[in-house]
XYZ file of C-alpha atoms in Angstrom:
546
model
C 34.799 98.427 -19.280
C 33.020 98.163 -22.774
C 34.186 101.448 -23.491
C 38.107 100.618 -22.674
C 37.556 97.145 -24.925
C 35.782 99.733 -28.052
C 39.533 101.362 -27.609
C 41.604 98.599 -27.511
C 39.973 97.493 -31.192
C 40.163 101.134 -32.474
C 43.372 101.274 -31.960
C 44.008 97.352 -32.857
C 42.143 97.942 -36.368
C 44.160 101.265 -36.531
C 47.899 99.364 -35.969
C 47.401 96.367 -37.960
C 46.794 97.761 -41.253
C 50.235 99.707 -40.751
C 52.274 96.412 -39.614
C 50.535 94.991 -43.058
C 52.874 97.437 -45.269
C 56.508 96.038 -44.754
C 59.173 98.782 -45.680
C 61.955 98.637 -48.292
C 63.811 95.751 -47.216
C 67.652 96.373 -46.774
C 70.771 95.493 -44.330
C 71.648 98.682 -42.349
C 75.596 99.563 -42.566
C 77.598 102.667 -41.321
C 79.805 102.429 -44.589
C 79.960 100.380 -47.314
C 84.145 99.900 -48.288
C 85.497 102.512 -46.948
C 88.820 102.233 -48.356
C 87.373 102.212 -51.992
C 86.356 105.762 -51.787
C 82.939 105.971 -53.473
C 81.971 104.231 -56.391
C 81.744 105.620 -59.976
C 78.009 106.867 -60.485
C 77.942 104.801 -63.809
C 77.996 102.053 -62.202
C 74.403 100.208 -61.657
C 74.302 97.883 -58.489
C 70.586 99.076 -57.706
C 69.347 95.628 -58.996
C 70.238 91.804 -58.470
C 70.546 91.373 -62.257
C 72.652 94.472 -63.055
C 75.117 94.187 -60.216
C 76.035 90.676 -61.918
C 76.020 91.762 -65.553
C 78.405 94.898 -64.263
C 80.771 92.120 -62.371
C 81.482 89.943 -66.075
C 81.401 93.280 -67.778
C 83.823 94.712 -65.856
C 85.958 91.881 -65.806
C 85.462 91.430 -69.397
C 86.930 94.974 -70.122
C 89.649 95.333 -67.531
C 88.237 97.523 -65.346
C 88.263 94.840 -62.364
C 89.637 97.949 -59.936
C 85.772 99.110 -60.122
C 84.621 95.599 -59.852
C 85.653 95.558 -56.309
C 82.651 97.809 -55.560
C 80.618 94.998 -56.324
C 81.986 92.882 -52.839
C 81.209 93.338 -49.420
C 84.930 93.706 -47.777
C 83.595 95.170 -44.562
C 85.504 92.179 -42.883
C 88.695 93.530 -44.779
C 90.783 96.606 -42.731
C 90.062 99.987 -44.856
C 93.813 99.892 -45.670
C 93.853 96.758 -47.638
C 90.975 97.211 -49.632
C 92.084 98.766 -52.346
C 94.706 96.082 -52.904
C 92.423 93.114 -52.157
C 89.787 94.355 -53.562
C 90.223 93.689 -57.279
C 92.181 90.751 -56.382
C 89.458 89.305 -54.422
C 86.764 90.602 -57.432
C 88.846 88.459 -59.962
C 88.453 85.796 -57.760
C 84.888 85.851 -58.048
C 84.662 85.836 -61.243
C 87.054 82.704 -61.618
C 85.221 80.932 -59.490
C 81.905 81.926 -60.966
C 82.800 80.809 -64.617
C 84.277 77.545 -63.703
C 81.890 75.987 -60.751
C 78.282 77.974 -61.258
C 75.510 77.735 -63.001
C 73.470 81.688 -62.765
C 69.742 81.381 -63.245
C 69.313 84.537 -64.691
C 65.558 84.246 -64.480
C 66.229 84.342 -60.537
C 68.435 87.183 -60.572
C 65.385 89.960 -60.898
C 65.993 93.448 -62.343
C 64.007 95.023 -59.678
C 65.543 96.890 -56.707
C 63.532 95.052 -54.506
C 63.724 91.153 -55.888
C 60.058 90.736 -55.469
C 59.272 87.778 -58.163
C 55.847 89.253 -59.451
C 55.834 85.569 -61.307
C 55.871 83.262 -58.557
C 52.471 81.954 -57.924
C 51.089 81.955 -54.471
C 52.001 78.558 -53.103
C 56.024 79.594 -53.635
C 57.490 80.783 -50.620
C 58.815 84.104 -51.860
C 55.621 85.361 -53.099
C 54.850 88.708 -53.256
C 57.865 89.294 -50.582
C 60.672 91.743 -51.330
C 63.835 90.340 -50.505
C 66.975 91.748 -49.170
C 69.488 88.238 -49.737
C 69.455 85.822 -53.095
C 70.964 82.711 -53.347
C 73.755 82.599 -56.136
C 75.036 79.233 -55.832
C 76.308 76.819 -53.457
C 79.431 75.514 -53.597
C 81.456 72.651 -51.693
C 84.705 73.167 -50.082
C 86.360 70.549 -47.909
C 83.069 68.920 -47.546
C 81.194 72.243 -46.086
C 78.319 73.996 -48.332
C 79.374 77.672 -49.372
C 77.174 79.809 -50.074
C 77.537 82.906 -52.977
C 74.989 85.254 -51.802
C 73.885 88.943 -53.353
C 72.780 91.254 -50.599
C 70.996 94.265 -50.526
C 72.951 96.797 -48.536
C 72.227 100.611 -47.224
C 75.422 102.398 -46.516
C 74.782 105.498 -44.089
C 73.407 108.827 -45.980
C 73.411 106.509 -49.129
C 71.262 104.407 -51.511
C 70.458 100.443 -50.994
C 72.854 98.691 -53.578
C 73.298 95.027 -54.307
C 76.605 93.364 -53.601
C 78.039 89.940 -53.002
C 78.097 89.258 -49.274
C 80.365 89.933 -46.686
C 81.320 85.752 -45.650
C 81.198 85.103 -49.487
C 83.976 87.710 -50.366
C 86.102 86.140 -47.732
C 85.867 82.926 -48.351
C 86.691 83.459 -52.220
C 90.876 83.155 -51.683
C 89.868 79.594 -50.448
C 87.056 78.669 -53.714
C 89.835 79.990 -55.691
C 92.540 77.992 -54.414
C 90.194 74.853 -54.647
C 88.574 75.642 -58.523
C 90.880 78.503 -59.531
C 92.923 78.197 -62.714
C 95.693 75.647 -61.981
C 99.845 76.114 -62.670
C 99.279 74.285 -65.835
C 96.474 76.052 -67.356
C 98.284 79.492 -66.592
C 101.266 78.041 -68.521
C 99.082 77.964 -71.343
C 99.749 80.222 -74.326
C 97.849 83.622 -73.821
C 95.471 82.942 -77.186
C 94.538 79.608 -75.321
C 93.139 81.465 -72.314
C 90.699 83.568 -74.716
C 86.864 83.448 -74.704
C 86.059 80.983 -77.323
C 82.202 80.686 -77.768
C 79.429 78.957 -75.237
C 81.156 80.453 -72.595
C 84.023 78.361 -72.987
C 87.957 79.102 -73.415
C 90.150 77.550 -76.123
C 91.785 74.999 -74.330
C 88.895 73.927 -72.990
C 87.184 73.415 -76.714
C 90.808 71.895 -78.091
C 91.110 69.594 -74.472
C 87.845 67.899 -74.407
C 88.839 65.739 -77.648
C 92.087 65.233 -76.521
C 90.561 64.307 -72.623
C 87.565 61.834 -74.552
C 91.461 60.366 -76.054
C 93.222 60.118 -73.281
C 90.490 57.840 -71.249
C 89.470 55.929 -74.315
C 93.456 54.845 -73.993
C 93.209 54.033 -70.196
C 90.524 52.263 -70.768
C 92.322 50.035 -73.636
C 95.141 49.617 -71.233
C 93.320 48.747 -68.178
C 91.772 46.261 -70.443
C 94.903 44.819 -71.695
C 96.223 44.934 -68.263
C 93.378 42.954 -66.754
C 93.251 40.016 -69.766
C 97.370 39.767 -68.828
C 96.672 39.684 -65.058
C 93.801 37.117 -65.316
C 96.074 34.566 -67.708
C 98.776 34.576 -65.415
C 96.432 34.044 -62.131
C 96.548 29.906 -61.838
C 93.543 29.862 -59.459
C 90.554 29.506 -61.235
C 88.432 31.459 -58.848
C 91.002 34.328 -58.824
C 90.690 33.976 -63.242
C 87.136 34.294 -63.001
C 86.622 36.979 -60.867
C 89.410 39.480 -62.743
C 87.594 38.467 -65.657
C 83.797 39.407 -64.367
C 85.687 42.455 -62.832
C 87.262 43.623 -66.288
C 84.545 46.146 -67.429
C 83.927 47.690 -63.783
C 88.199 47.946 -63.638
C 87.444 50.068 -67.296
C 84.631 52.316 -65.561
C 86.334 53.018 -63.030
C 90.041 53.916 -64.286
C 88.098 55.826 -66.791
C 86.480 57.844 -64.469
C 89.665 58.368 -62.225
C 91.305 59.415 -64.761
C 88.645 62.076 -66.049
C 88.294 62.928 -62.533
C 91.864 63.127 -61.638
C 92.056 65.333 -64.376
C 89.546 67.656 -64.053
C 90.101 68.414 -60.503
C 93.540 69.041 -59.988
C 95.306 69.925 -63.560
C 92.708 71.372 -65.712
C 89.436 73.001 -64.315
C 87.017 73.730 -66.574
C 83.927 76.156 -66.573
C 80.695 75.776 -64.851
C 78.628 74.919 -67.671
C 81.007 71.366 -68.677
C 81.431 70.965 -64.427
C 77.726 70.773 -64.011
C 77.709 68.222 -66.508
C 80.813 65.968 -65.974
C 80.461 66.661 -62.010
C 76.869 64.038 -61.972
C 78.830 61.928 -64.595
C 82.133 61.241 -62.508
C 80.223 60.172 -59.833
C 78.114 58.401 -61.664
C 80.808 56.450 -63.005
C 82.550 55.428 -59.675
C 78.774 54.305 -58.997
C 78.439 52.061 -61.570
C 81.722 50.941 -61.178
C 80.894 49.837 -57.941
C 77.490 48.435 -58.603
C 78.941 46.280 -61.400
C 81.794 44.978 -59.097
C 79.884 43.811 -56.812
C 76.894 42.401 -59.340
C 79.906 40.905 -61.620
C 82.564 40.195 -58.534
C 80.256 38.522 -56.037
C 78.405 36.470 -59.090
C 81.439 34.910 -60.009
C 82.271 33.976 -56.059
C 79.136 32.695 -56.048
C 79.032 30.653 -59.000
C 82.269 29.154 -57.555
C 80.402 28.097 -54.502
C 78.038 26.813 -55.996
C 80.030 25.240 -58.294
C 79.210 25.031 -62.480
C 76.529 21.773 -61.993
C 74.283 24.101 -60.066
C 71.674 20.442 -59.576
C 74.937 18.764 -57.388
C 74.075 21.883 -54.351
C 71.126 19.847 -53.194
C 72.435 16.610 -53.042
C 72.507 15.018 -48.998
C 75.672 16.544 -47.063
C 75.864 19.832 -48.789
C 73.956 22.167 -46.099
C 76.946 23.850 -45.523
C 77.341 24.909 -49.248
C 73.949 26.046 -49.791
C 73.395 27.934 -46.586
C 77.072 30.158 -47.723
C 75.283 30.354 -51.225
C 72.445 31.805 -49.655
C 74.082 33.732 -47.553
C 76.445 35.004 -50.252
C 73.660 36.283 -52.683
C 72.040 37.602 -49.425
C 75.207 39.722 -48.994
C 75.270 40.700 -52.494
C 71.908 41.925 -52.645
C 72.650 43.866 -49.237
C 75.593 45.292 -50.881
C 73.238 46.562 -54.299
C 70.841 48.180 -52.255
C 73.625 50.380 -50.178
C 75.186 51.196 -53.431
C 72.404 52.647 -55.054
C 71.249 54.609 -52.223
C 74.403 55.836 -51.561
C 75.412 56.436 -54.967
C 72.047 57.723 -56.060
C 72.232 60.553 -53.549
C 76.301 61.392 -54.140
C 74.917 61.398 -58.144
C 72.009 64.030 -57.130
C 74.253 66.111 -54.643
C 77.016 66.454 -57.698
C 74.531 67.242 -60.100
C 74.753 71.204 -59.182
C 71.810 72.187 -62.217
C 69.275 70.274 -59.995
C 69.752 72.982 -57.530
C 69.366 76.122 -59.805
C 65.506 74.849 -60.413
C 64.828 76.682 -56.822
C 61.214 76.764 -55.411
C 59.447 75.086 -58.616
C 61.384 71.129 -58.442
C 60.400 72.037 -54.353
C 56.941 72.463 -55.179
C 56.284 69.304 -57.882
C 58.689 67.415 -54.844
C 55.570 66.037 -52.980
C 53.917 65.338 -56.243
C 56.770 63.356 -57.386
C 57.208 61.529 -54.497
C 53.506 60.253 -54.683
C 54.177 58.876 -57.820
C 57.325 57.576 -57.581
C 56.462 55.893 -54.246
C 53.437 54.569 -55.434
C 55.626 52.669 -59.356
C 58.135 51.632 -56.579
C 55.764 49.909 -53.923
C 56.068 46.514 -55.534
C 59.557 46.798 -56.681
C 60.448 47.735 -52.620
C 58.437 45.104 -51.568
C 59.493 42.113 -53.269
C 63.432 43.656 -52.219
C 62.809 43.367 -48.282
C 60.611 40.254 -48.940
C 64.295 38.812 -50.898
C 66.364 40.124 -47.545
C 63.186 38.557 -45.367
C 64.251 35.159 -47.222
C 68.040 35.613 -46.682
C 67.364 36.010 -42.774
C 64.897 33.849 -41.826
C 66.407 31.155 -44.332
C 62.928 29.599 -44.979
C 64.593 28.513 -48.627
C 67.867 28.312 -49.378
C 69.951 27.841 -52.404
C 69.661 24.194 -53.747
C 66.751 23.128 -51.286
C 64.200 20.739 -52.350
C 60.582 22.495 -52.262
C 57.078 21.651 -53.309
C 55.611 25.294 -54.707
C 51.921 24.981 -56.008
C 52.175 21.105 -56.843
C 55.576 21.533 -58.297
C 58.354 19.923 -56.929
C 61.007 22.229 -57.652
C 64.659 22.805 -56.414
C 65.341 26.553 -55.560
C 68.490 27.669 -58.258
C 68.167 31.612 -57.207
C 66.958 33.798 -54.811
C 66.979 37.567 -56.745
C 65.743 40.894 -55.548
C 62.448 40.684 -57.533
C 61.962 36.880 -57.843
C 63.034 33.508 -57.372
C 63.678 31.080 -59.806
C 62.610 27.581 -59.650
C 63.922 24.555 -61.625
C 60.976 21.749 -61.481
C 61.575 18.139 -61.890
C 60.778 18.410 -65.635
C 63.656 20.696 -66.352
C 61.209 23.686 -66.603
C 62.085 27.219 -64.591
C 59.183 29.040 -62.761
C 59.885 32.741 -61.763
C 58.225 33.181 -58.757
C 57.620 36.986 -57.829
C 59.408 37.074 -54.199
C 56.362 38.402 -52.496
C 54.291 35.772 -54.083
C 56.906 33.272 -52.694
C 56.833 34.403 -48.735
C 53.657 35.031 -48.726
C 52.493 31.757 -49.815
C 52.875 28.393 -48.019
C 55.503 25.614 -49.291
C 57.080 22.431 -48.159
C 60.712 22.483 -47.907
C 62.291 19.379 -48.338
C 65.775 19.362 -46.934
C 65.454 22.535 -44.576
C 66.846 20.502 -42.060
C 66.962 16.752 -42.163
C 67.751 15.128 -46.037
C 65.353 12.214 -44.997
C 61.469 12.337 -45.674
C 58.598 10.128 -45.562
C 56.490 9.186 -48.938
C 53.327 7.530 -48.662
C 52.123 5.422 -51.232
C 48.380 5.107 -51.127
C 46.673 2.560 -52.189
C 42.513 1.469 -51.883
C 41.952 -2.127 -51.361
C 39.349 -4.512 -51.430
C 37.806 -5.430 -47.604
C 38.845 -8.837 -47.535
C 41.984 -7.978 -49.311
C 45.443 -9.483 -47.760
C 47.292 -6.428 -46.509
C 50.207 -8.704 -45.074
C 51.210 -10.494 -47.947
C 50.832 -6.980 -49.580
C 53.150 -5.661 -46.450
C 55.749 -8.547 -47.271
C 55.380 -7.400 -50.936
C 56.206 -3.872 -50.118
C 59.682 -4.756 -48.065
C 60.581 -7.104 -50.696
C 60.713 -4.195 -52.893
C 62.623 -1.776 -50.613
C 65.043 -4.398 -50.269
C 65.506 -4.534 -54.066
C 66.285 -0.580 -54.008
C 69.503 1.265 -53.773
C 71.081 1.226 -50.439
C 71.736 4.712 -50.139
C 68.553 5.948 -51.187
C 66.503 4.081 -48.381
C 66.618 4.341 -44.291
C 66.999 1.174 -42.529
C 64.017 -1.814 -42.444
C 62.186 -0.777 -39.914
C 61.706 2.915 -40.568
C 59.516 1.695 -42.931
C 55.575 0.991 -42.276
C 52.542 -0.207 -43.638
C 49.065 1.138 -41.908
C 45.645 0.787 -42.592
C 44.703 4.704 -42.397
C 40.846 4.604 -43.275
C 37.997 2.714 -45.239
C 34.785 3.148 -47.074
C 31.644 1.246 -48.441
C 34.029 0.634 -51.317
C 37.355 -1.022 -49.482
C 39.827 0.238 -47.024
C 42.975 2.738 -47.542
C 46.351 1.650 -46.764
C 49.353 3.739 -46.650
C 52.771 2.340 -47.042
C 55.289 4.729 -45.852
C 58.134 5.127 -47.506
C 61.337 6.475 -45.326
C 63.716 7.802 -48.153
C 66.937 8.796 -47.067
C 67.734 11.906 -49.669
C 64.720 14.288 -50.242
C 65.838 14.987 -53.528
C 65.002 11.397 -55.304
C 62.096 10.798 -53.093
C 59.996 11.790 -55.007
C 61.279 9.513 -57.981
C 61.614 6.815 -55.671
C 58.041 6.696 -54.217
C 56.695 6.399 -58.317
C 58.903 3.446 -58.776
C 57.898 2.050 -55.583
C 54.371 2.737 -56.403
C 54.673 0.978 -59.288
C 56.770 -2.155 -58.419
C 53.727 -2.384 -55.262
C 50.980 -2.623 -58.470
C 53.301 -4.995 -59.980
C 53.022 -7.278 -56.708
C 49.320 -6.759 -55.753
C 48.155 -7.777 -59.477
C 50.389 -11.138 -59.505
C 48.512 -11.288 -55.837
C 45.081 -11.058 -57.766
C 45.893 -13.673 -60.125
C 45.940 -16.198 -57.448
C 42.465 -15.838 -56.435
C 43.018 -13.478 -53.631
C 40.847 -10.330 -54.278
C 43.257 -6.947 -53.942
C 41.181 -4.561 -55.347
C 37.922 -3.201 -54.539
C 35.099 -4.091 -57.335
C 33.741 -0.613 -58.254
C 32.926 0.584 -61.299
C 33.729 4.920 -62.062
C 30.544 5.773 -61.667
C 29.864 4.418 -58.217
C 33.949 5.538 -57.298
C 32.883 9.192 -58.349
């Protein structure tokens, strides 16, 4: 038995080693274009890089018969590939110039693509490989990808050509990003190379594009002052005019999208720039309609006076204000998720950084996740607010000894207007996760108690007649009825006893105000008590009160 197990590792240590030493990578094919006929033996394909460089070279000279050699048209019937061929290599090339972006550092000049510079966390390191990634590109929603593979014909050498699904699926990326009617009605000298990689129209049209939306932009301006003059509601006027400058965004990027899509399409290296930038456009256009739009709806809920929303009666109005910013803020957050990830799909150069922006990704996430953390928290502790309803709009709190009406809820903070006329900006998770008294959360009426310490032997109901008398003096609407009201002895001491009279205010908002001028008209009535003779106050000096 030991002897058959000394065998089976012999021959284990013997195999291993030779499963260790991967061949020459290559896809196996019986013929490579068949209906070509063989390929000129100046031309290099043995290498990602050259087979690319001989593709614009060729095209660049004419000789876009020979480019064909450069395709896989193994899906194509031998008969037709001589005529599709070249038509589907000039394709390629179209499509190339006007919606990629090569990294040329990716595209190796080594038969076998092995990256001898990628360091060993990438995932292609020290691996020959037979299939590189060109570019992707989107048609009708669906990724396509341009791929180069490395191919072995039968009897012959391993070449690199463009791959068999990406040469037929070129009529299709040409149709979509090919030059358009109007561009071929160009004059001939128009269509030339001009420097940068760019053609003459495109160097004379960019000016005369920048033009042409700095005029829609002027009209849809002119447009939208006309429209919002004419308007006789006054919350119709003020939302055209908060709308205005989103209206200008986005007819300014319609229009440069409109015409870069369908009447002029121009090469990769202005695409991958104005591709992020229109939809970063119809982003912010969005964002600011809705910051700008729902602002001015609110403001007309809420009404100019922004102090009237608290006032008795109004629960209604502040619990659609609340709900209203609630909604907007909803709104924000869906935008900029949504919008941030169309901006980062359309932004094609993030995609040529390849393994390297994978490799910093978890890095970058660390750090970005841990800047965000309070930003993120004091959003869902805003939306916490806006469900639970704790605080709305307009509702009388006490915050940290201030007595403070809430004017807005925001994503980061909420601002507070105290009873001196001075804002606090309360961070939002400061807010929730502190305790507060909220005033009118569901009934406008609230109890103040007026506490003051009296003698022993002092006369609490003459002072109890005192205190009626002066509710009876107060507004009518600002008190509940007589006997809401109370007057209790709650608690004594070696110095005198406590007595609370309760106050039953009938708007939360001036109770406050109300219970100092009660407080003060009660003094008023227990000193003119005291001159009589009747003691009212305890006799203590500071020192034994403290």
């Amino acid at each position: 038995m030991t002897r058959w197990i000394a065998v089976a590792l012999l021959w284990l240590g013997l195999a291993l080693p030779a499963a260790a030493q991967s061949p020459d990578p290559y896809y196996k094919l019986d013929v490579l274009n068949a209906g070509l006929g063989p390929a000129p033996d100046w031309l290099d394909r043995s290498t990602p890089q050259s087979s690319v460089e001989a593709l614009f070279d060729l095209s660049d000279t004419g000789n876009i018969d020979v480019a064909a050699h450069l395709l896989d048209l193994g899906a194509i019937d031998p008969m037709r590939q001589p005529e599709m061929g070249p038509r589907l290599a000039g394709y390629l090339v179209d499509v190339l110039n006007r919606k990629a972006v090569i990294d040329w550092n990716a595209l190796l000049d080594r038969p076998d693509a092995l990256d001898a510079r990628a360091t060993s966390e990438s995932a292609v390191a020290g691996q020959s490989q037979l299939s590189l990634l060109i570019d992707t590109i989107e048609l009708d929603g669906r990724p396509i990808e341009l791929r180069l593979n490395r191919v072995k014909p039968e009897g012959g050498d391993p070449v690199w050509v463009f791959s068999r699904q990406a040469a037929m699926r070129l009529p299709a990326l040409h149709a979509r990003y090919g030059p358009s009617d109007l561009e071929l009605s160009l004059p001939t000298a128009l269509r030339q190379p001009a420097f940068w990689g760019l053609m003459w129209w495109e160097v004379a049209g960019l000016p005369l594009l920048i033009l042409a939306a700095l005029a829609v932009a002027f009209i849809t301006s002119r447009l939208a002052r006309m429209l919002a003059r004419r308007v006789h509601s006054r919350t119709a006027t003020a939302v055209l005019r908060a709308v205005r400058l989103p209206l200008i965004i986005f007819a300014v990027t319609l229009t440069v999208g409109t015409v870069t899509g369908a009447f002029f399409i121009f090469s990769g290296r202005i695409d991958t720039v104005l591709s992020p930038l229109i939809a970063l456009g119809y982003t912010t256009a969005a964002l600011m309609f809705v910051l700008n739009g729902v602002d001015a709806v609110l403001d007309r809920i809420v009404s100019p006076d922004e102090s009237t929303l608290h006032e008795a009666g109004k629960e209604a109005r502040r619990d659609t204000a609340t709900k209203v910013a609630a909604f907007r803020r909803i709104l924000i957050v869906l935008i900029v998720l949504i919008g941030g990830g169309i901006v980062l799909s359309e932004a094609q150069l993030f995609g040529s950084l390849g393994v390297s922006l994978l490799a910093s990704a978890g890095a970058v996430t660390l750090i970005l996740g841990f800047a965000a953390r309070t930003i993120l928290g004091n959003i869902l502790s805003s939306l916490q607010i806006a469900m639970n309803r704790s605080a709305k709009i307009g509702d009388k709190i006490q915050f940290r000894d201030h007595i403070c009406t809430v004017e807005r809820i925001n994503f980061t903070y909420v601002q507070l207007l105290d009873w001196t006329g001075v804002r606090l900006v309360v961070p939002v998770s400061e807010f929730v996760s502190e305790p507060f008294e909220n005033w009118t959360m569901r009934n406008p009426s609230m109890y103040r108690v007026v506490k003051l310490k009296l003698a022993h032997d002092a006369d609490v109901d003459a002072l109890r007649r005192a205190f009626f008398e002066v509710i009876d003096d107060q507004e009518p609407d600002q008190v509940c009825d007589r006997d809401d009201h109370m007057v209790m002895v709650n608690d004594h001491d070696v110095f005198g006893q406590e007595v609370w009279f309760c106050l039953a205010c009938a708007d939360a908002n001036t109770a406050w105000m109300l219970s100092c001028q009660v407080r003060e008209a009660l003094l008023v009535k227990a000193r003119e008590l005291a001159r009589t003779g009747v003691p009212v106050f305890p006799q203590a000096n500071p020192a034994e009160a403290a």
